[in-house]
């Protein structure tokens, strides 16, 4: 690669600005939560204890956390089933016009502004007489994260050699056997990556959820309500906890992603030879 | 392969039930009038007439589109420079920098917006920096709860959506092409102008359009950092489902957003590399 300092220097300046602006605000929240605790004259030992006590005291937060975890798990399970079926269908006949159309429809809730996905579901459920709650939030999240799982699974299916499927069928495997013994084992890693990623997205989703949650608020919706009222130490504490959780998920996704890439490369090579 | 038809029917049924019919009912709602706080199921064009004749809706819409456009252009410049910088690093560095860009995407959206308050507030980081460098004599209160705060916040929060597609586009440029340009005696600037830029521009345009769609429909950032001045179209729509409680008008207002989003998405699909779609 050519090196030219007159080009690299201004580029580096912009890049530094970008990375600082991405990370500094988050870092500041960590510090602010730390300082607010200090002002409250809480020392380090009781710091975490009182913090957890406060979280457990707040029933609304506990309920919101439970709702978030419940919705996330249900949405990931539903989206994995739906998106994988769709990916297998599209992969089996990628040239069909209907396959393209199906793909476009699946991407819609992800590509459209969340406000539109949210309010169209709100209107739909109201007209259908379905009350707002865990079910409606789960449907919203399922649609939102399906595109991600679909994308990851389809990429893996495309890397999978068609010879494998044809070989299985030549050996007399039924379609169900082919799926169970050939396709599914190869989808373990992408499903894990996609599932984790989808769970992280669902856990953070706020805009669609605001339309679909009645009294069953998820954690971000609860947090949003608190933020609108003002700054309290609880917000900073809660944010620290949520960020910790997000970082854990990120690390998990990154680790699985690497193994996924390795196994994809391996099977691609196997498919070629 | 044939015979997947029953599966296809089930998948289409799910799509219809949870994606297409909700979108259709949302569109249908935009034509319904509200009389005495009750929805009347007789389609009219009243909401749209209201939408186009009411000057405050019009200005809010135009202001929001301008805001989204400004954020897209600003991020286009920042994002391209950053992606180009990343691309010029050795591969090991590149991976680290790209991962560092992707990590904020997995952080909660409202947490990032809330965090910007700490930067933009009167006692915030930006003010402290301005005071420390002698750029201001007293804290600037004009940084938070206005349209500028929304601009800055949306820019920061949406930056990864801009940089990552450009990184992907740059990554796809094969070394042979650059080699050929060098062999033919192109200078670095010529190579950039005639080879790198044209090959990476589709990715950059996709990023800009993503940024535009997300910025134009957002209501959380304006709500949390925009104050009264930072009233955007997204907030206008959202308020119809809260205080104003005029769902059909809210639906009509967002039809406008939908039309803009669909137009932008279809252009982005056309411009994006066809390989992305397979």
Coordinates of C-alpha atoms in Angstrom, one line a residue:
Chain A
X1 CA 0.0 0.0 0.0
X2 CA 1.2 3.5 -0.9
X3 CA 1.9 5.8 2.0
X4 CA 1.5 9.5 1.8
X5 CA 1.6 11.5 5.0
X6 CA -0.3 14.4 3.5
X7 CA -3.2 12.1 2.9
X8 CA -2.9 10.1 6.1
X9 CA -2.7 12.9 8.6
X10 CA -6.1 14.6 8.0
X11 CA -7.7 11.2 7.6
X12 CA -6.2 10.1 10.9
X13 CA -7.6 13.3 12.5
X14 CA -11.1 12.5 11.3
X15 CA -10.9 8.9 12.4
X16 CA -9.8 9.9 15.9
X17 CA -12.7 12.3 16.0
X18 CA -15.1 9.6 15.0
X19 CA -13.8 7.0 17.5
X20 CA -13.6 9.5 20.3
X21 CA -17.2 10.6 19.6
X22 CA -18.4 7.0 19.7
X23 CA -16.7 6.0 22.9
X24 CA -16.3 9.1 25.0
X25 CA -20.0 9.7 25.9
X26 CA -20.3 6.1 27.1
X27 CA -17.1 6.4 29.1
X28 CA -18.6 9.5 30.6
X29 CA -21.7 7.7 31.8
X30 CA -19.5 5.2 33.6
X31 CA -17.6 8.1 35.3
X32 CA -20.8 9.9 36.1
X33 CA -22.4 6.9 37.8
X34 CA -19.1 6.6 39.8
X35 CA -19.1 10.2 40.8
X36 CA -22.7 10.4 41.8
X37 CA -22.2 7.5 44.1
X38 CA -19.2 9.3 45.6
X39 CA -21.2 12.5 46.2
X40 CA -23.8 10.3 48.0
X41 CA -20.8 9.4 50.2
X42 CA -21.1 5.7 49.4
X43 CA -17.7 4.0 49.7
X44 CA -16.6 1.2 47.4
X45 CA -17.6 -1.7 49.6
X46 CA -21.2 -0.8 50.1
X47 CA -21.3 0.6 46.6
X48 CA -22.3 -2.5 44.8
X49 CA -24.4 -3.9 47.7
X50 CA -26.7 -0.8 48.0
X51 CA -26.9 -0.8 44.2
X52 CA -28.2 -4.3 44.0
X53 CA -30.5 -3.7 46.9
X54 CA -31.9 -0.7 45.1
X55 CA -32.4 -2.7 42.0
X56 CA -34.2 -5.5 43.9
X57 CA -36.3 -2.9 45.8
X58 CA -37.6 -1.4 42.5
X59 CA -40.2 -4.0 41.5
X60 CA -40.9 -2.2 38.3
X61 CA -37.3 -2.6 37.2
X62 CA -37.3 -6.3 38.1
X63 CA -40.5 -6.8 36.1
X64 CA -39.1 -4.9 33.2
X65 CA -35.9 -6.9 33.2
X66 CA -38.0 -10.1 33.3
X67 CA -40.1 -8.8 30.4
X68 CA -37.0 -8.0 28.4
X69 CA -35.5 -11.4 28.9
X70 CA -38.8 -13.2 28.2
X71 CA -39.5 -11.2 25.0
X72 CA -35.9 -11.6 23.8
X73 CA -35.9 -15.4 24.2
X74 CA -39.3 -15.8 22.6
X75 CA -38.5 -13.5 19.8
X76 CA -35.2 -15.2 19.1
X77 CA -36.8 -18.7 19.0
X78 CA -39.6 -17.5 16.8
X79 CA -37.3 -15.5 14.5
X80 CA -34.8 -18.4 14.2
X81 CA -37.5 -20.8 13.1
X82 CA -39.1 -18.4 10.6
X83 CA -35.9 -17.0 9.2
X84 CA -34.2 -20.4 8.8
X85 CA -37.2 -21.8 7.0
X86 CA -37.3 -18.7 4.7
X87 CA -33.5 -18.9 4.1
X88 CA -33.8 -22.6 3.1
X89 CA -36.7 -21.9 0.8
X90 CA -34.9 -18.9 -0.9
X91 CA -31.7 -21.0 -1.2
X92 CA -33.5 -23.9 -2.8
X93 CA -34.8 -21.7 -5.6
X94 CA -32.8 -18.5 -5.6
X95 CA -33.7 -17.5 -9.1
X96 CA -37.5 -17.5 -8.5
X97 CA -39.1 -14.1 -8.5
X98 CA -41.2 -15.2 -5.5
X99 CA -38.1 -15.9 -3.5
X100 CA -36.8 -12.4 -4.1
X101 CA -40.1 -11.0 -3.1
X102 CA -40.1 -13.0 0.1
X103 CA -36.7 -11.8 1.0
X104 CA -37.8 -8.2 0.4
X105 CA -40.8 -8.6 2.6
X106 CA -38.7 -10.2 5.4
X107 CA -36.3 -7.2 5.2
X108 CA -39.1 -4.7 5.4
X109 CA -39.5 -4.5 9.2
X110 CA -35.8 -4.1 9.6
X111 CA -35.3 -1.5 6.8
X112 CA -38.4 0.6 7.4
X113 CA -38.2 3.3 10.0
X114 CA -39.0 1.6 13.3
X115 CA -41.8 4.1 13.9
X116 CA -43.7 2.7 10.9
X117 CA -43.2 -1.0 11.9
X118 CA -44.3 0.0 15.4
X119 CA -47.4 1.9 14.6
X120 CA -48.6 -0.5 11.8
X121 CA -48.5 -3.3 14.3
X122 CA -50.2 -1.1 16.9
X123 CA -53.1 -0.3 14.5
X124 CA -53.3 -3.9 13.3
X125 CA -53.5 -5.4 16.8
X126 CA -56.0 -2.8 17.9
X127 CA -58.3 -3.7 15.0
X128 CA -57.8 -7.4 15.6
X129 CA -58.7 -6.9 19.2
X130 CA -55.4 -8.0 20.6
X131 CA -54.4 -6.1 23.8
X132 CA -51.0 -4.7 24.1
X133 CA -48.6 -6.8 26.2
X134 CA -45.8 -9.4 26.0
X135 CA -47.3 -11.0 22.9
X136 CA -47.5 -7.9 20.9
X137 CA -44.0 -6.8 21.9
X138 CA -42.7 -10.3 21.0
X139 CA -44.3 -10.2 17.5
X140 CA -42.6 -6.8 16.9
X141 CA -39.2 -8.0 18.0
X142 CA -39.5 -11.2 16.1
X143 CA -40.1 -9.3 12.8
X144 CA -37.4 -6.8 13.6
X145 CA -34.7 -9.5 14.3
X146 CA -35.7 -12.0 11.6
X147 CA -33.8 -10.1 8.9
X148 CA -30.5 -10.5 10.8
X149 CA -30.9 -14.2 11.4
X150 CA -32.1 -14.7 7.8
X151 CA -29.0 -12.9 6.4
X152 CA -26.5 -14.9 8.5
X153 CA -28.2 -18.2 7.9
X154 CA -28.5 -17.6 4.1
X155 CA -24.8 -16.6 3.9
X156 CA -23.9 -19.9 5.5
X157 CA -26.3 -21.9 3.2
X158 CA -24.7 -20.2 0.2
X159 CA -21.3 -21.3 1.4
X160 CA -22.6 -24.9 1.8
X161 CA -21.9 -27.0 -1.2
X162 CA -24.9 -28.2 -3.1
X163 CA -23.1 -31.5 -3.6
X164 CA -23.6 -32.3 0.0
X165 CA -27.4 -32.1 -0.3
X166 CA -27.4 -33.9 -3.6
X167 CA -25.2 -36.7 -2.2
X168 CA -27.6 -37.1 0.7
X169 CA -30.5 -37.4 -1.7
X170 CA -28.7 -39.8 -4.0
X171 CA -28.1 -42.0 -0.9
X172 CA -31.9 -42.0 -0.4
X173 CA -32.2 -39.5 2.4
X174 CA -35.7 -38.0 2.7
X175 CA -36.0 -34.2 2.7
X176 CA -36.4 -34.3 6.5
X177 CA -33.4 -36.5 6.9
X178 CA -31.3 -34.2 4.7
X179 CA -32.4 -31.3 6.8
X180 CA -31.7 -33.1 10.1
X181 CA -28.3 -34.6 9.3
X182 CA -26.9 -32.3 6.6
X183 CA -28.3 -28.8 6.8
X184 CA -29.0 -28.4 10.5
X185 CA -25.5 -29.4 11.8
X186 CA -24.0 -26.8 9.5
X187 CA -26.4 -24.1 10.8
X188 CA -25.5 -24.5 14.4
X189 CA -22.9 -21.8 14.5
X190 CA -24.7 -19.2 12.3
X191 CA -27.9 -19.8 14.4
X192 CA -25.9 -19.2 17.6
X193 CA -24.3 -16.0 16.2
X194 CA -27.6 -14.8 14.7
X195 CA -29.4 -15.7 17.9
X196 CA -27.1 -13.8 20.1
X197 CA -27.1 -10.8 17.8
X198 CA -30.9 -10.9 17.6
X199 CA -31.1 -11.2 21.4
X200 CA -28.9 -8.1 21.8
X201 CA -31.0 -6.2 19.3
X202 CA -34.2 -7.2 21.0
X203 CA -32.8 -6.4 24.4
X204 CA -32.1 -2.8 23.3
X205 CA -35.1 -2.2 21.0
X206 CA -37.0 0.8 22.1
X207 CA -38.9 2.5 19.3
X208 CA -41.1 -0.3 18.1
X209 CA -41.6 -1.5 21.7
X210 CA -42.9 2.0 22.8
X211 CA -45.8 1.5 20.5
X212 CA -46.5 -2.1 21.4
X213 CA -46.0 -2.2 25.2
X214 CA -49.1 -1.6 27.3
X215 CA -48.4 -1.9 31.0
X216 CA -45.7 -4.6 30.4
X217 CA -42.7 -2.3 29.8
X218 CA -39.4 -3.8 28.8
X219 CA -36.2 -2.4 30.3
X220 CA -35.4 0.2 27.7
X221 CA -38.9 1.5 27.8
X222 CA -38.7 1.8 31.5
X223 CA -35.4 3.5 31.2
X224 CA -36.8 5.9 28.6
X225 CA -39.6 6.8 31.0
X226 CA -37.0 7.5 33.7
X227 CA -34.9 9.6 31.4
X228 CA -37.7 11.8 30.4
X229 CA -38.4 12.7 34.0
X230 CA -34.8 13.6 34.7
X231 CA -31.3 12.5 35.9
X232 CA -31.2 10.2 38.9
X233 CA -28.4 8.0 40.2
X234 CA -30.5 5.0 39.5
X235 CA -30.4 5.8 35.7
X236 CA -26.6 5.8 35.7
X237 CA -26.5 2.6 37.8
X238 CA -29.0 0.9 35.5
X239 CA -27.1 2.1 32.4
X240 CA -23.9 0.7 33.8
X241 CA -25.6 -2.7 34.3
X242 CA -27.1 -2.7 30.8
X243 CA -23.8 -1.7 29.2
X244 CA -22.1 -4.6 31.1
X245 CA -24.7 -6.9 29.7
X246 CA -24.3 -5.5 26.2
X247 CA -20.5 -5.9 26.4
X248 CA -20.9 -9.5 27.5
X249 CA -23.2 -10.2 24.5
X250 CA -20.8 -8.5 22.2
X251 CA -17.9 -10.6 23.4
X252 CA -20.0 -13.7 23.0
X253 CA -21.0 -12.7 19.5
X254 CA -17.4 -12.0 18.5
X255 CA -16.2 -15.3 19.8
X256 CA -18.9 -17.3 18.1
X257 CA -18.4 -15.3 14.9
X258 CA -14.8 -16.2 14.7
X259 CA -15.5 -19.9 15.2
X260 CA -18.3 -19.6 12.7
X261 CA -16.0 -18.0 10.1
X262 CA -13.4 -20.8 10.7
X263 CA -16.0 -23.5 10.2
X264 CA -17.5 -21.8 7.2
X265 CA -14.1 -21.6 5.6
X266 CA -13.4 -25.2 6.4
X267 CA -16.6 -26.5 4.9
X268 CA -16.1 -24.2 1.9
X269 CA -12.8 -25.9 1.3
X270 CA -14.3 -29.3 1.8
X271 CA -17.0 -28.4 -0.7
X272 CA -14.5 -27.4 -3.3
X273 CA -12.4 -30.5 -3.1
Chain B
X1 CA -36.0 -28.9 -6.3
X2 CA -39.7 -28.8 -6.1
X3 CA -42.2 -29.7 -3.5
X4 CA -41.5 -27.0 -1.0
X5 CA -44.8 -25.4 -1.8
X6 CA -46.6 -26.1 1.5
X7 CA -43.6 -24.5 3.4
X8 CA -43.7 -21.5 1.0
X9 CA -47.4 -21.1 1.7
X10 CA -46.9 -21.1 5.5
X11 CA -44.1 -18.6 5.2
X12 CA -46.1 -16.3 3.0
X13 CA -49.0 -16.6 5.4
X14 CA -46.8 -15.5 8.3
X15 CA -45.5 -12.6 6.2
X16 CA -49.1 -11.6 5.3
X17 CA -50.4 -11.9 8.8
X18 CA -47.6 -10.0 10.6
X19 CA -46.0 -7.8 8.0
X20 CA -48.2 -7.1 5.0
X21 CA -51.6 -6.8 6.6
X22 CA -50.4 -4.6 9.4
X23 CA -48.8 -2.3 6.8
X24 CA -52.0 -2.4 4.8
X25 CA -54.1 -1.6 7.9
X26 CA -51.7 1.3 8.7
X27 CA -52.2 2.6 5.2
X28 CA -56.0 2.2 5.5
X29 CA -56.1 4.0 8.8
X30 CA -54.5 7.1 7.2
X31 CA -57.8 7.6 5.2
X32 CA -60.1 7.4 8.2
X33 CA -61.5 10.6 9.7
X34 CA -61.9 11.2 13.4
X35 CA -65.1 12.7 14.6
X36 CA -65.6 13.5 18.3
X37 CA -62.5 11.5 19.3
X38 CA -63.9 8.4 17.6
X39 CA -62.6 6.8 14.4
X40 CA -65.2 6.8 11.6
X41 CA -64.7 3.9 9.2
X42 CA -65.5 5.8 6.0
X43 CA -62.4 6.6 4.0
X44 CA -61.8 10.2 3.1
X45 CA -58.8 12.2 2.1
X46 CA -59.2 14.6 5.0
X47 CA -56.1 13.6 6.8
X48 CA -53.9 14.2 3.7
X49 CA -55.7 17.5 3.0
X50 CA -55.0 18.5 6.6
X51 CA -51.4 17.4 6.2
X52 CA -50.7 19.5 3.1
X53 CA -52.7 22.5 4.2
X54 CA -51.4 22.8 7.7
X55 CA -48.3 24.9 7.5
X56 CA -46.9 23.7 10.9
X57 CA -46.9 20.1 9.7
X58 CA -45.3 21.2 6.4
X59 CA -42.5 23.1 8.1
X60 CA -41.9 20.3 10.6
X61 CA -41.7 17.8 7.7
X62 CA -39.3 20.0 5.7
X63 CA -37.2 20.8 8.8
X64 CA -36.9 17.0 9.5
X65 CA -35.9 16.1 5.9
X66 CA -33.3 18.9 5.9
X67 CA -32.0 17.6 9.3
X68 CA -31.7 14.1 8.0
X69 CA -30.0 15.3 4.9
X70 CA -27.5 17.3 6.8
X71 CA -26.7 14.4 9.1
X72 CA -26.3 12.1 6.0
X73 CA -24.0 14.6 4.2
X74 CA -22.0 15.3 7.4
X75 CA -21.6 11.6 8.2
X76 CA -20.8 10.8 4.5
X77 CA -17.7 13.0 4.7
X78 CA -16.7 11.8 8.2
X79 CA -17.5 8.2 7.4
X80 CA -15.7 8.1 4.1
X81 CA -12.6 9.6 5.5
X82 CA -12.7 7.1 8.4
X83 CA -13.3 4.1 6.2
X84 CA -10.5 5.2 3.8
X85 CA -8.2 5.6 6.8
X86 CA -9.1 2.1 8.1
X87 CA -8.6 0.6 4.6
X88 CA -5.1 2.1 4.4
X89 CA -4.0 0.4 7.7
X90 CA -2.4 -3.1 7.7
X91 CA -5.0 -5.9 7.9
X92 CA -4.5 -6.6 11.6
X93 CA -5.2 -3.0 12.5
X94 CA -8.1 -2.9 10.1
X95 CA -9.9 -5.7 11.9
X96 CA -9.5 -4.0 15.3
X97 CA -10.8 -0.7 13.9
X98 CA -13.8 -2.3 12.2
X99 CA -14.7 -4.2 15.3
X100 CA -14.4 -1.1 17.4
X101 CA -16.9 0.5 15.0
X102 CA -19.3 -2.4 15.3
X103 CA -19.3 -2.6 19.1
X104 CA -21.4 0.6 19.6
X105 CA -24.1 -0.9 17.4
X106 CA -24.7 -3.5 20.1
X107 CA -25.1 -0.9 22.8
X108 CA -28.6 0.3 23.6
X109 CA -29.7 3.2 21.4
X110 CA -31.3 5.2 24.2
X111 CA -28.2 4.8 26.4
X112 CA -26.1 6.3 23.6
X113 CA -28.5 9.2 23.3
X114 CA -28.6 9.7 27.1
X115 CA -24.8 9.6 27.1
X116 CA -24.7 12.5 24.7
X117 CA -26.5 14.6 27.2
X118 CA -23.5 14.4 29.5
X119 CA -21.3 15.6 26.6
X120 CA -23.6 18.4 25.4
X121 CA -25.0 19.7 28.7
X122 CA -24.2 23.0 30.5
X123 CA -21.8 21.1 32.8
X124 CA -21.0 18.7 30.1
X125 CA -17.7 17.6 28.6
X126 CA -17.9 19.8 25.5
X127 CA -18.4 22.9 27.6
X128 CA -15.6 22.0 29.9
X129 CA -13.3 21.5 26.9
X130 CA -14.4 24.9 25.5
X131 CA -13.7 26.6 28.8
X132 CA -10.4 24.8 29.2
X133 CA -9.1 25.8 25.8
X134 CA -10.4 29.4 26.3
X135 CA -12.8 29.1 23.4
X136 CA -15.7 30.2 25.6
X137 CA -15.8 32.5 28.7
X138 CA -18.8 30.8 30.3
X139 CA -20.6 27.5 29.6
X140 CA -22.6 27.5 26.4
X141 CA -26.2 26.5 27.2
X142 CA -27.0 26.4 23.5
X143 CA -25.5 23.0 23.0
X144 CA -28.4 21.0 24.5
X145 CA -32.1 20.9 23.9
X146 CA -32.2 22.4 20.4
X147 CA -31.9 21.2 16.8
X148 CA -28.1 21.3 16.9
X149 CA -28.1 18.9 19.8
X150 CA -30.3 16.6 17.7
X151 CA -27.9 16.9 14.7
X152 CA -24.8 16.1 16.7
X153 CA -26.5 13.2 18.6
X154 CA -27.9 11.6 15.4
X155 CA -24.6 12.0 13.7
X156 CA -22.7 10.3 16.4
X157 CA -25.2 7.5 16.9
X158 CA -25.6 6.8 13.2
X159 CA -21.9 7.0 12.3
X160 CA -21.3 3.2 12.3
X161 CA -24.1 2.7 9.7
X162 CA -22.1 5.0 7.4
X163 CA -18.5 3.7 8.0
X164 CA -19.2 0.0 7.8
X165 CA -20.8 -0.2 4.3
X166 CA -17.9 1.9 3.0
X167 CA -15.4 -0.4 4.6
X168 CA -17.1 -3.4 3.0
X169 CA -17.0 -1.6 -0.4
X170 CA -13.3 -0.7 -0.1
X171 CA -12.5 -4.3 1.1
X172 CA -14.0 -5.6 -2.2
X173 CA -11.5 -3.7 -4.4
X174 CA -9.1 -6.4 -5.6
X175 CA -5.4 -5.6 -5.3
X176 CA -4.9 -6.4 -9.0
X177 CA -7.0 -3.3 -10.0
X178 CA -4.8 -1.1 -7.9
X179 CA -1.7 -2.8 -9.3
X180 CA -2.9 -2.2 -12.8
X181 CA -3.5 1.5 -12.0
X182 CA 0.0 1.8 -10.6
X183 CA 1.6 -0.1 -13.6
X184 CA -0.1 2.4 -15.9
X185 CA 1.5 5.2 -14.1
X186 CA -1.4 6.6 -12.2
X187 CA -0.5 8.9 -9.3
X188 CA -2.0 8.2 -5.9
X189 CA -4.6 10.9 -6.4
X190 CA -5.5 9.7 -9.9
X191 CA -5.9 6.1 -8.5
X192 CA -8.2 7.4 -5.9
X193 CA -10.2 9.6 -8.3
X194 CA -10.6 7.1 -11.1
X195 CA -10.4 3.7 -9.4
X196 CA -11.0 3.7 -5.6
X197 CA -13.8 6.3 -5.4
X198 CA -16.0 4.9 -8.2
X199 CA -15.7 1.4 -6.8
X200 CA -16.5 2.4 -3.3
X201 CA -19.1 5.1 -4.0
X202 CA -22.1 2.6 -4.1
X203 CA -21.3 1.4 -0.6
X204 CA -21.0 5.0 0.6
X205 CA -24.4 5.9 -1.0
X206 CA -26.0 3.0 0.7
X207 CA -24.6 4.1 4.0
X208 CA -25.8 7.7 3.4
X209 CA -29.3 6.4 2.6
X210 CA -29.5 4.2 5.6
X211 CA -28.5 7.2 7.7
X212 CA -31.2 9.3 6.0
X213 CA -33.9 6.8 6.6
X214 CA -33.0 6.3 10.2
X215 CA -32.5 10.0 11.0
X216 CA -35.8 11.0 9.3
X217 CA -38.0 8.6 11.3
X218 CA -36.2 8.9 14.6
X219 CA -38.1 10.4 17.6
X220 CA -36.0 9.3 20.5
X221 CA -33.0 11.5 20.0
X222 CA -35.2 14.7 19.4
X223 CA -37.3 13.7 22.4
X224 CA -34.3 13.3 24.7
X225 CA -31.9 16.0 23.6
X226 CA -34.0 18.2 21.3
X227 CA -36.1 20.2 23.8
X228 CA -38.9 22.3 22.4
X229 CA -37.0 23.6 19.5
X230 CA -35.9 20.2 18.3
X231 CA -39.4 19.1 17.4
X232 CA -39.2 16.7 14.4
X233 CA -41.6 14.9 12.3
X234 CA -41.0 11.6 14.1
X235 CA -42.1 13.3 17.4
X236 CA -45.1 14.8 15.6
X237 CA -46.2 11.3 14.6
X238 CA -45.4 9.8 18.0
X239 CA -47.5 12.5 19.7
X240 CA -50.5 11.5 17.7
X241 CA -50.4 8.1 19.5
X242 CA -49.9 9.7 22.9
X243 CA -51.4 13.0 24.0
X244 CA -53.2 14.0 20.8
X245 CA -54.6 10.5 20.4
X246 CA -55.4 10.9 16.7
X247 CA -54.2 7.6 15.3
X248 CA -55.4 8.1 11.7
X249 CA -53.7 11.5 11.5
X250 CA -50.5 9.9 12.9
X251 CA -50.9 7.2 10.2
X252 CA -51.3 9.8 7.5
X253 CA -48.2 11.7 8.7
X254 CA -46.1 8.5 8.6
X255 CA -47.3 7.6 5.2
X256 CA -45.2 10.5 4.1
X257 CA -42.3 9.1 6.0
X258 CA -42.9 5.7 4.5
X259 CA -43.0 7.1 0.9
X260 CA -39.6 8.8 1.5
X261 CA -38.1 5.7 3.2
X262 CA -39.3 3.3 0.4
X263 CA -38.0 5.6 -2.3
X264 CA -34.6 5.9 -0.6
X265 CA -34.4 2.1 0.1
X266 CA -35.2 1.2 -3.5
X267 CA -32.6 3.6 -4.8
X268 CA -30.1 2.1 -2.3
X269 CA -30.9 -1.4 -3.5
X270 CA -30.3 -0.4 -7.1
X271 CA -27.1 1.3 -6.3
X272 CA -25.7 -1.4 -4.0
X273 CA -23.5 -4.2 -5.3
X274 CA -25.7 -6.9 -6.7
X275 CA -23.6 -9.5 -4.9
X276 CA -25.1 -8.2 -1.6
X277 CA -28.5 -9.4 -2.7
X278 CA -27.7 -13.1 -3.4

